C-alpha atoms as one frame of an Amber mdcrd trajectory, in Angstrom:
protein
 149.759  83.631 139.367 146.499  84.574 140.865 145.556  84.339 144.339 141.844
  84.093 145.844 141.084  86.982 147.535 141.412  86.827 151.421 141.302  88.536
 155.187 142.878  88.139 158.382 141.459  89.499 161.593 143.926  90.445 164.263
 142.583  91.731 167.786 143.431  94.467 169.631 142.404  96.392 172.715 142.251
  99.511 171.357 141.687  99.273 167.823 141.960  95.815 165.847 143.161  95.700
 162.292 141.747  94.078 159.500 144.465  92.602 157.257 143.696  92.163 153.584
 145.395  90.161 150.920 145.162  88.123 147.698 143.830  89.300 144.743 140.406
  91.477 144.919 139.206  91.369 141.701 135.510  90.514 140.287 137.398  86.472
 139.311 138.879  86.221 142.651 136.585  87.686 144.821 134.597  84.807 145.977
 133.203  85.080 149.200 135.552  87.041 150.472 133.800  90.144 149.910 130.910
  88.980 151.991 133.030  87.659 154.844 134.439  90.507 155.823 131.330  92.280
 156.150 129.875  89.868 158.659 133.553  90.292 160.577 133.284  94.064 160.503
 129.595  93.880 161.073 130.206  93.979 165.223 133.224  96.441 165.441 132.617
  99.605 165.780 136.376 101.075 165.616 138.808  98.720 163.322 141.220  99.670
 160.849 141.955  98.214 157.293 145.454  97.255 156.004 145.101  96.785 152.009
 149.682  96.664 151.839 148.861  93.502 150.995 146.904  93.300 148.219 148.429
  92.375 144.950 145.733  93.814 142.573 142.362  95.737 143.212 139.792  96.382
 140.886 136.754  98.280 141.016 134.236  95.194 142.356 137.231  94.151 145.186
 136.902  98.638 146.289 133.038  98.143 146.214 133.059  95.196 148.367 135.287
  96.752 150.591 133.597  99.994 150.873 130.327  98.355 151.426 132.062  95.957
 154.441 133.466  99.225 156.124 130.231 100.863 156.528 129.460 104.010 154.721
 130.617 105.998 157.757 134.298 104.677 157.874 136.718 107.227 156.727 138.346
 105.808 153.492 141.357 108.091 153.973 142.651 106.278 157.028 143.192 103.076
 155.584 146.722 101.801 155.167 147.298 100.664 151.544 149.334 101.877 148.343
 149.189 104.849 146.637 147.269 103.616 143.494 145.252 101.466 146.219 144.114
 104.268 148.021 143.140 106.607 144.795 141.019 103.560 143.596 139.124 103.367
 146.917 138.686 106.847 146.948 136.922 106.769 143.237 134.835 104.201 144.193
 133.813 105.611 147.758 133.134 108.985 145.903 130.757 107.212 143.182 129.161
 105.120 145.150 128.191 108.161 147.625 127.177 110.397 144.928 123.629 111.540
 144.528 121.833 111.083 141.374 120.698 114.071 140.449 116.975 113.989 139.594
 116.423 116.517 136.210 113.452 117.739 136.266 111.967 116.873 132.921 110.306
 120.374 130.924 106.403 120.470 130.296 104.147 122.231 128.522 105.085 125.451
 126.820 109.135 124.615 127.694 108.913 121.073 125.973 107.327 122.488 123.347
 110.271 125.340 122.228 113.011 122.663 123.561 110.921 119.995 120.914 111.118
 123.377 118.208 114.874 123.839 118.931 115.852 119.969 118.391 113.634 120.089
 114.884 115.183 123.181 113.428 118.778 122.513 114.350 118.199 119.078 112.693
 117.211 120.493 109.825 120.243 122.185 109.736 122.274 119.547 109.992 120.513
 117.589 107.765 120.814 120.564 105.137 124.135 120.378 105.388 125.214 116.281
 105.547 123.291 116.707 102.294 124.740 119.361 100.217 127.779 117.497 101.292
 126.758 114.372 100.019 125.676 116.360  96.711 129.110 117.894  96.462 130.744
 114.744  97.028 128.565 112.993  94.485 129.013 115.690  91.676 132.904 115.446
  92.008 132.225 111.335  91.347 130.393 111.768  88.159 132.306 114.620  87.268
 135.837 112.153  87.144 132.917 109.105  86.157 132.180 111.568  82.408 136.307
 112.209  82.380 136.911 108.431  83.060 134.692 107.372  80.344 136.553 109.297
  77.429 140.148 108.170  79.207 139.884 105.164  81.145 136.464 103.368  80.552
 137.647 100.287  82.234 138.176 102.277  85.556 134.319 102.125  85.327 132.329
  99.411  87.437 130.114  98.486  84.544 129.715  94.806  85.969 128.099  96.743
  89.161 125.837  98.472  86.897 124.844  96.006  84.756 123.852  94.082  87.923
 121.967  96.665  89.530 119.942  97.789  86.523 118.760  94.332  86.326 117.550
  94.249  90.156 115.963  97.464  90.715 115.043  98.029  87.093 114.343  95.082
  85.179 113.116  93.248  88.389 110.511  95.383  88.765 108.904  95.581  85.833
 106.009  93.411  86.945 105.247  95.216  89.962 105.108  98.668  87.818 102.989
  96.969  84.838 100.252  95.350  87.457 100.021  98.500  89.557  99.935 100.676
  86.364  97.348  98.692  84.891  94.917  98.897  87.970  95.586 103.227  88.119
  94.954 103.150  84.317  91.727 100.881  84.630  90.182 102.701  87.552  91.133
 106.064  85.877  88.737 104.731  82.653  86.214 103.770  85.392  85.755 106.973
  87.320  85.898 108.462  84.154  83.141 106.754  82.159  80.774 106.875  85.358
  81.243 110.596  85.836  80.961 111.252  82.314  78.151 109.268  81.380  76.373
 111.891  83.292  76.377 114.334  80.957  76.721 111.886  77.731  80.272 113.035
  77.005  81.489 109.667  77.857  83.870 109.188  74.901  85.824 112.110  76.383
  87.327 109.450  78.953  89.327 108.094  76.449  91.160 111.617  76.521  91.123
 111.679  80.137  92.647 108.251  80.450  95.707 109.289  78.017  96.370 112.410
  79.533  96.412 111.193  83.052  98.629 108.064  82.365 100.637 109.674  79.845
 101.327 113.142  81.735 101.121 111.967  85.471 100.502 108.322  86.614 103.175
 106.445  84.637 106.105 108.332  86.022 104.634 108.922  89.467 103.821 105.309
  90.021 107.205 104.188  88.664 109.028 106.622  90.919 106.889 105.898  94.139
 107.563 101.879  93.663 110.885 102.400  93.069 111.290 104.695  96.199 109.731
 101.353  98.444 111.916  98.968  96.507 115.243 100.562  95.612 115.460 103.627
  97.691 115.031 100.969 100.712 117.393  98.287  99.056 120.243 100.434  98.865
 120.105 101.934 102.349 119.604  98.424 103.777 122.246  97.265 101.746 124.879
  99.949 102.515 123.634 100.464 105.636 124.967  96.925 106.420 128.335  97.293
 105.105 128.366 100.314 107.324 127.376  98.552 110.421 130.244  95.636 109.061
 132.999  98.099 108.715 133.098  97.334 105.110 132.908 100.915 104.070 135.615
 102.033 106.508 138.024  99.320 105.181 137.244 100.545 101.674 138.326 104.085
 102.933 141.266 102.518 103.809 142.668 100.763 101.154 141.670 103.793  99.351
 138.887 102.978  97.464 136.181 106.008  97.407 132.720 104.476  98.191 130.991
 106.727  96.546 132.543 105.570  93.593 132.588 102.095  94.224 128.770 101.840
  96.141 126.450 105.070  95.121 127.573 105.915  91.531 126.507 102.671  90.225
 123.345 102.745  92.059 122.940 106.300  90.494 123.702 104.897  86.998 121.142
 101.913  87.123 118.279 104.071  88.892 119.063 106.774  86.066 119.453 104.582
  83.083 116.525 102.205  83.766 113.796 104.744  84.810 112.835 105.732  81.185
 112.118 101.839  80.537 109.703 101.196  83.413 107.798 104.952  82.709 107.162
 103.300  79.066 105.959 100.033  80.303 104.257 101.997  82.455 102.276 104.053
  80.141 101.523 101.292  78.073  99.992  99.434  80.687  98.142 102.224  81.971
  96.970 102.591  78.450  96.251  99.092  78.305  94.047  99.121  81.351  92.144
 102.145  80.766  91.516 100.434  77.058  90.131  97.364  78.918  87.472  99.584
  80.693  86.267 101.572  77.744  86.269  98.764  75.704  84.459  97.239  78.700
  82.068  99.560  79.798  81.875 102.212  77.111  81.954  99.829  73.764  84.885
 101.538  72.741  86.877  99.698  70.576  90.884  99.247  70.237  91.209 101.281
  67.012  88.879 103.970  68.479  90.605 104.430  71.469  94.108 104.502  70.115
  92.936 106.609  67.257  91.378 109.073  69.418  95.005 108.875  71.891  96.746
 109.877  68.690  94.194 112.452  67.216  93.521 114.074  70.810  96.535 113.493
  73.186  99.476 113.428  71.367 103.223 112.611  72.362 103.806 115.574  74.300
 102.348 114.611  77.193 104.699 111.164  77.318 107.987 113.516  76.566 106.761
 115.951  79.564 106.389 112.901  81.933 109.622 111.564  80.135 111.462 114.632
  81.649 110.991 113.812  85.091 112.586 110.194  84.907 116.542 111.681  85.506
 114.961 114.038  88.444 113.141 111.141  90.144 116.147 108.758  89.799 118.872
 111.185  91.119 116.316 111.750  93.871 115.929 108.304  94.945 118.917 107.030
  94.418 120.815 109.753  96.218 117.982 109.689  99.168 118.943 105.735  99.323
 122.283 105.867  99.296 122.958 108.557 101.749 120.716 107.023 104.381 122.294
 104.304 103.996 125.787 105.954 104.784 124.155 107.701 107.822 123.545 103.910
 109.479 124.793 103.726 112.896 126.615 100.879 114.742 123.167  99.435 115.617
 120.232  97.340 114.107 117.818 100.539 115.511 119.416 102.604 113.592 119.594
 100.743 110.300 115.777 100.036 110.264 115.737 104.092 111.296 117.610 104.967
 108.189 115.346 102.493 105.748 111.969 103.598 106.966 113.549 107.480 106.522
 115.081 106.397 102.947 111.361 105.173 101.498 109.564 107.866 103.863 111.959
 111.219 102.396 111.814 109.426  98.719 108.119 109.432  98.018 107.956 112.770
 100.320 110.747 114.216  97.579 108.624 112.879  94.490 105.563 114.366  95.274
 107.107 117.805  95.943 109.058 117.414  92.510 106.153 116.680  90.645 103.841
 119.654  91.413 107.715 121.639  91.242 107.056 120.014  87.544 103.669 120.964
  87.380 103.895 124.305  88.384 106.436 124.935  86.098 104.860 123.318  82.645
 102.049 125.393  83.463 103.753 128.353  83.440 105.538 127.624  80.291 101.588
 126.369  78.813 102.922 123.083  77.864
């Protein structure tokens, strides 16, 4: 049973004691705390008797300390062993001088500012080829699993997936894809028109949409939508627990949470580059027709006669590249949430921001290399 926390003053002619008892705890407390200082506030030499004293907690040693008076010598007061080492823990932090760091400037901030960067870098480097290794082991028993044991597959998770971050976004891709294709065709005929080799931007519409815009813009809209969905979404089962009660009834999250994202990014890209490219063709074909007085047949003729396929297949060879890139960015930022809501909205704008970042460097990587091999 708890007891309100209480003094008793009893006067001496030499040296009266203070006699404490009760419970001094932060619920019992009351005004007992402030009490005694006003008692001890005229005495000058008084000693404390804590014998009493059935529990003590940290606020009942403040509010003694603070009645004593920071001179009073904490090691003269009569109390319990456990009593006394609480007092003295208290006394000693509440003594203690901050100390004031003197924050670096100038050239030091700088190299401390360099230091931070590279070793997280480093680190970085590292959580990721460990999220690659991990990932390759999953697809490697995924291809084993699918010759043995298809139904150990999550195809229901797949299935589901593909439809949201491919087939869901097959709007977004065809309207944006239109506009690059259309504006493409504009610049095009207006430059071109200069020199009265404007039927040239029918070439220059098909080799840009076919070769570069279809899969870029496909791979930069997924990065905002998917590569953001999936670390939000398993970024939130992180910040639930969910993924560490997976772990525990032994399910492997990278099997149950990133393959499948992996397998819809991967099987769905190809679709949304060729609805890409067709409305990219679609939209330059609406300027030329526009502008130029190009018809339909002319314009596909001249696609056929002038661009070819090849330039489709090349952009068709990124797709797998782009979607194991975003996916994987997604998912592993995602898996790097925190406890927080700071750091879950950290890890999204990093997922979308180290996607496109990642898709731009693999498509010059691409570039570089097709021009090497003269394709």
């Amino acid at each position: 049973m708890e007891r309100p926390a209480d003094f008793k003053l009893e006067p001496a002619a030499d040296r009266p004691t203070v006699t404490l008892s009760g419970d001094w705890t932060a619920n019992q407390l009351g005004e007992a705390g402030r009490g005694l200082a006003d008692t001890l506030d005229g005495l000058s030499n008084f000693a404390l008797d804590l014998r009493r004293v059935r529990r003590l907690d940290t606020a009942g040693a403040y509010a003694v300390i603070r009645a004593a008076g920071k001179g009073f010598d904490l090691s003269q007061v009569h109390a319990r062993p456990e009593t006394q080492r609480l007092l003295t823990l208290v006394g000693e932090a509440v003594t203690h001088e901050p100390v004031v760091r003197r924050e670096p400037k100038g050239f030091h901030d700088l190299t401390i500012r360099i230091g931070k960067g590279v070793m997280n870098a480093g680190a970085e480097a590292l959580d990721t080829m460990g999220f690659l290794g991990h990932l390759l082991v999953v697809l490697a028993r995924t291809l084993v699993n699918l010759f043995i044991a298809p139904r150990r597959i999550r195809w229901a998770a797949i299935v589901s997936l593909m439809e949201r971050a491919g087939l869901d976004a097959i709007p977004i891709v065809a309207i944006t894809s239109f506009f690059i294709g259309a504006v493409v065709g504009l610049l095009g005929a207006n430059m071109l028109q200069q020199f009265g080799a404007e039927v040239f931007a029918v070439e220059l519409i098909g080799i840009a949409v076919l070769r570069e815009f279809n899969i870029i813009i496909t791979a930069v809209l997924l990065a905002g939508r998917s590569a953001s969905s999936f670390a939000a979404e398993i970024g939130s089962m992180k910040m639930n627990q969910e993924i560490d009660a997976m772990r525990v009834l032994g399910v492997d999250p990278f099997e149950a949470l990133v393959f499948p994202r992996f397998a819809a990014l991967l099987l769905t890209i190809p679709l949304l580059t060729f609805v890409a490219t067709l409305a990219g063709l679609f939209g330059g074909l609406a300027v030329t027709w526009s502008v130029l007085d190009l018809g339909p047949a002319f314009f596909l003729q001249r696609i056929i006669d002038n661009v070819g396929p090849t330039h489709f297949w090349i952009a068709l060879s990124k797709a797998p590249v782009m979607a194991a890139v975003i996916a994987g960015i997604g998912c592993r930022q995602g898996l790097e949430v925190g406890v927080d809501v700071e750091s879950l909205g950290r890890r999204v704008t990093a997922a979308v921001v180290h996607a496109i970042f990642a898709i731009i460097m693999i498509d010059a990587a691409f570039a570089l290399l097709y021009m090497e091999l003269d394709l």
